[in-house]
Tab-separated table of C-alpha atoms in Angstrom:
chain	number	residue	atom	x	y	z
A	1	UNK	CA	0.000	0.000	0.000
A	2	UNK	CA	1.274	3.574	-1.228
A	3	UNK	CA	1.643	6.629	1.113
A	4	UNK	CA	-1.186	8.274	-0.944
A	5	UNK	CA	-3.105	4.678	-0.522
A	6	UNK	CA	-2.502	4.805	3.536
A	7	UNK	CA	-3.774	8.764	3.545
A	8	UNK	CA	-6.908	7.503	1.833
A	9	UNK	CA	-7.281	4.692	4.466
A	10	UNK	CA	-7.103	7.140	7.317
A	11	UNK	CA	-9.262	9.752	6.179
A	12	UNK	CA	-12.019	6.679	5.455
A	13	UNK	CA	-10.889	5.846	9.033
A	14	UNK	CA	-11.502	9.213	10.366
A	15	UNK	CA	-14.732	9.864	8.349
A	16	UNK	CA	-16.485	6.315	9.692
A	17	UNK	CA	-15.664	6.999	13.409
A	18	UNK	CA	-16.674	10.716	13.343
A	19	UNK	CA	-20.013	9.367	11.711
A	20	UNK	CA	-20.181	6.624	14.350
A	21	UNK	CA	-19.864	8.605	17.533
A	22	UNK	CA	-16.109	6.744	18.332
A	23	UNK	CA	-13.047	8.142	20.183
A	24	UNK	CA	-10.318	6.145	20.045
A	25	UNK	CA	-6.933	5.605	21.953
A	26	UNK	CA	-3.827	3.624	20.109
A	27	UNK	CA	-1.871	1.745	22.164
A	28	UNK	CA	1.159	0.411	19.801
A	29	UNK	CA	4.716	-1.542	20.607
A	30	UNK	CA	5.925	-2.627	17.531
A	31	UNK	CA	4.688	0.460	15.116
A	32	UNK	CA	5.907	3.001	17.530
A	33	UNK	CA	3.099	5.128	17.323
A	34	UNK	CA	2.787	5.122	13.238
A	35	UNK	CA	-1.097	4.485	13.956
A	36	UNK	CA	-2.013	7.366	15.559
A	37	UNK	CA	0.321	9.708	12.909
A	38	UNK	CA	-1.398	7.950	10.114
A	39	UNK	CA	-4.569	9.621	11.910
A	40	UNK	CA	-3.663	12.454	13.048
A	41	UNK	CA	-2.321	13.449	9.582
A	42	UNK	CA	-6.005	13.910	8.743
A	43	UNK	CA	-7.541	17.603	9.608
A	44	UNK	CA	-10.048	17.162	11.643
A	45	UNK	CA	-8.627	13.837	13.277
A	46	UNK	CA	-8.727	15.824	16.996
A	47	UNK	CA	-12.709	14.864	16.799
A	48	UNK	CA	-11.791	11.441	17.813
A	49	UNK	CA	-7.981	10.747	18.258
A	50	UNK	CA	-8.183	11.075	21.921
A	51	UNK	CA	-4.363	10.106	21.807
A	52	UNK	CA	-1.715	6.987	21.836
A	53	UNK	CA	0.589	5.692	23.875
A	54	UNK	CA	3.744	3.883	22.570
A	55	UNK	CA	4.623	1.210	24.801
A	56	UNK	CA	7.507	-0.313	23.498
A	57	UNK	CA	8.838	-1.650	26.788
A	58	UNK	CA	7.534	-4.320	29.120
A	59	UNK	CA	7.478	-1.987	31.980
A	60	UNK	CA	5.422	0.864	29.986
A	61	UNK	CA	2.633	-1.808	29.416
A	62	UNK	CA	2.477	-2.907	32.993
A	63	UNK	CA	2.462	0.749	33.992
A	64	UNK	CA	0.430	2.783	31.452
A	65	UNK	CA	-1.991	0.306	30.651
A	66	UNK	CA	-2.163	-2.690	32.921
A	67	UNK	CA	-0.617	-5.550	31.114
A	68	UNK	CA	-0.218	-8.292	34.332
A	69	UNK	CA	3.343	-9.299	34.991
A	70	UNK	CA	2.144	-13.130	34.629
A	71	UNK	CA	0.462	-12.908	31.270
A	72	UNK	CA	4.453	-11.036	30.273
A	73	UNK	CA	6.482	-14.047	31.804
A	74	UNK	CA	3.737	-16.373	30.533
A	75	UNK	CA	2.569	-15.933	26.849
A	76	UNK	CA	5.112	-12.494	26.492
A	77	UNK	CA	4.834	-9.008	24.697
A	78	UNK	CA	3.504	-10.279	21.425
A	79	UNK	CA	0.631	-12.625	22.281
A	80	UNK	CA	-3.057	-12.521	22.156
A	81	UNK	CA	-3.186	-12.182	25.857
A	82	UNK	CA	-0.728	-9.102	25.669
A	83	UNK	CA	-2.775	-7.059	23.298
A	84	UNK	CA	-6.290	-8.043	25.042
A	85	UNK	CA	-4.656	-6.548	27.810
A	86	UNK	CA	-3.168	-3.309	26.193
A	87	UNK	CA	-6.225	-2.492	24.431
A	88	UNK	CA	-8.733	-3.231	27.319
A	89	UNK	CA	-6.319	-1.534	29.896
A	90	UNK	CA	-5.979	1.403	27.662
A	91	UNK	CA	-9.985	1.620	27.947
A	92	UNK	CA	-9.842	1.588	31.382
A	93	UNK	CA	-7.056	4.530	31.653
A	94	UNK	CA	-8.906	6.918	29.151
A	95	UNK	CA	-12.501	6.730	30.381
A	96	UNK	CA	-13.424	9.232	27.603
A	97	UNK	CA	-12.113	7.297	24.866
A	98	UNK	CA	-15.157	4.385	23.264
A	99	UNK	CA	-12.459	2.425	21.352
A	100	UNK	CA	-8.596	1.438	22.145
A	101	UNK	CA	-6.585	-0.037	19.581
A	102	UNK	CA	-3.628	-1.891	20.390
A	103	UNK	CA	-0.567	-3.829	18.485
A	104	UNK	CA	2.195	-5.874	19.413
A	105	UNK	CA	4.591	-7.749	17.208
A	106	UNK	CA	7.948	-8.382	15.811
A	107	UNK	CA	8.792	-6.447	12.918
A	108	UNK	CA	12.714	-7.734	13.313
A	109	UNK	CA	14.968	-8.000	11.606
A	110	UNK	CA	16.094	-10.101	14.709
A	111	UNK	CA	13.922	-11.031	17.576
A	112	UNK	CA	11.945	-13.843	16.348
A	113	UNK	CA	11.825	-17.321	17.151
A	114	UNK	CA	10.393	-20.824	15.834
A	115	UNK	CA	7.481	-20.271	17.591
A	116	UNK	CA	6.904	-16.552	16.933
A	117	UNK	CA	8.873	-15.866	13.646
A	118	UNK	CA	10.043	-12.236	12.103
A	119	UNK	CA	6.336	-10.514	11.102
A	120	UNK	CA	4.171	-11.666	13.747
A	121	UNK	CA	1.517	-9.064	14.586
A	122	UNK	CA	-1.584	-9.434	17.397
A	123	UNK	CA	-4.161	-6.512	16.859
A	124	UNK	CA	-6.919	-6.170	19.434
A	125	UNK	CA	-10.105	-4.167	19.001
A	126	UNK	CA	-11.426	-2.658	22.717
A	127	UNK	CA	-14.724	-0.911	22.142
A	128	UNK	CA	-17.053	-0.110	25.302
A	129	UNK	CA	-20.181	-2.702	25.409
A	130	UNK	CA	-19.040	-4.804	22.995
A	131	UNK	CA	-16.190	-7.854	23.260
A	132	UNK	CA	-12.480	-6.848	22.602
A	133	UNK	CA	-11.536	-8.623	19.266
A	134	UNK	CA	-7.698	-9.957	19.023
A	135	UNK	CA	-6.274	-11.057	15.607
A	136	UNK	CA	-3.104	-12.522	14.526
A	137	UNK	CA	-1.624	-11.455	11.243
A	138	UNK	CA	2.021	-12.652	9.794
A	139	UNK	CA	3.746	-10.270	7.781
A	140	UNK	CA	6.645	-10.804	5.157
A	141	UNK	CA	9.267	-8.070	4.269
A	142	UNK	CA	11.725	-6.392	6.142
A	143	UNK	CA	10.689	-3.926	9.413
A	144	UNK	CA	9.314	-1.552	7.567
A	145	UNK	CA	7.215	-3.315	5.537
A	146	UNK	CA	6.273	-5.042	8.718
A	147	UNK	CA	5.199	-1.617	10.259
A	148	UNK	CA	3.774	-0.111	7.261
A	149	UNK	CA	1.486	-3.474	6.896
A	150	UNK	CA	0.493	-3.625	10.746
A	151	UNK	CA	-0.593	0.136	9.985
A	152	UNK	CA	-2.741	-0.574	6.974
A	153	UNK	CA	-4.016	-4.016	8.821
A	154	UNK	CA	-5.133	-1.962	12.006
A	155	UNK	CA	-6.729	0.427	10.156
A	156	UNK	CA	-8.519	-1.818	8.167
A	157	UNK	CA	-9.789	-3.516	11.221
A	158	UNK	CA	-11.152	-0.027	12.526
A	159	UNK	CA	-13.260	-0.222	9.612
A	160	UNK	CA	-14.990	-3.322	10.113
A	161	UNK	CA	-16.465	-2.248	13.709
């Protein structure tokens, strides 16, 4: 997906939650906080960006946004659990906000494993009164492509509330 492809995505993005009543909240690790530019590069995004939190560290989701120490140790940063917990947490910090995105993955080029290889991406949708949705992409491409797919993906998935 182009630049010019992406700023067409996020005005759509923009457009549908303004029409819908939403105010969202990113919370991102492995995108470092591409989500919420690729909104707010859209005048008029302050009418539901509420804000995002990168949360690259371990420590920043335990302390910004809840993530337990035992789901960490247990499943680690990039696991369904993990993003339930960012996005749901996130919710819970930013009472004003109706949705809270969040993404964790491994955009490498190092860092991956058998288990959890280079491009592994959770996503999870928190929206007040509704259940949080979590999904699991894989990626190929090097980190930026990574990133620049996670973007599009999450995006994408705002769409389809």
């Amino acid at each position: 997906m182009s630049n010019a492809d992406l700023f067409s995505l996020s005005k759509k993005v923009i457009s549908f939650l303004r029409d819908q009543g939403e105010k969202i909240v990113t919370v991102e690790s492995c995108t470092g906080g591409m989500i919420a530019a690729s909104l707010t590069d859209i005048a008029g995004s302050s009418a539901v960006v509420e804000g995002g939190l990168v949360t690259y560290s371990n420590i920043l989701k335990q302390v910004l946004v809840g993530v337990r120490g035992d789901t960490l140790e247990r499943y680690g940063a990039v696991s369904e659990q993990a993003a339930q917990e960012m996005a749901e947490g996130a919710l819970r910090a930013l009472p004003t906000s109706t949705l809270a995105l969040s993404v964790t993955g491994i955009a490498g080029p190092g860092g991956g494993s058998a288990h959890k290889p280079v491009g592994t991406v959770y996503f999870a949708l928190a929206a007040k009164g509704r259940e949080t949705r979590v999904q699991c992409c894989s990626f190929a491409g090097d980190r930026q492509a990574i990133r620049h797919s996670s973007v599009s993906h999450a995006l994408q998935m705002l769409l389809s509330l």
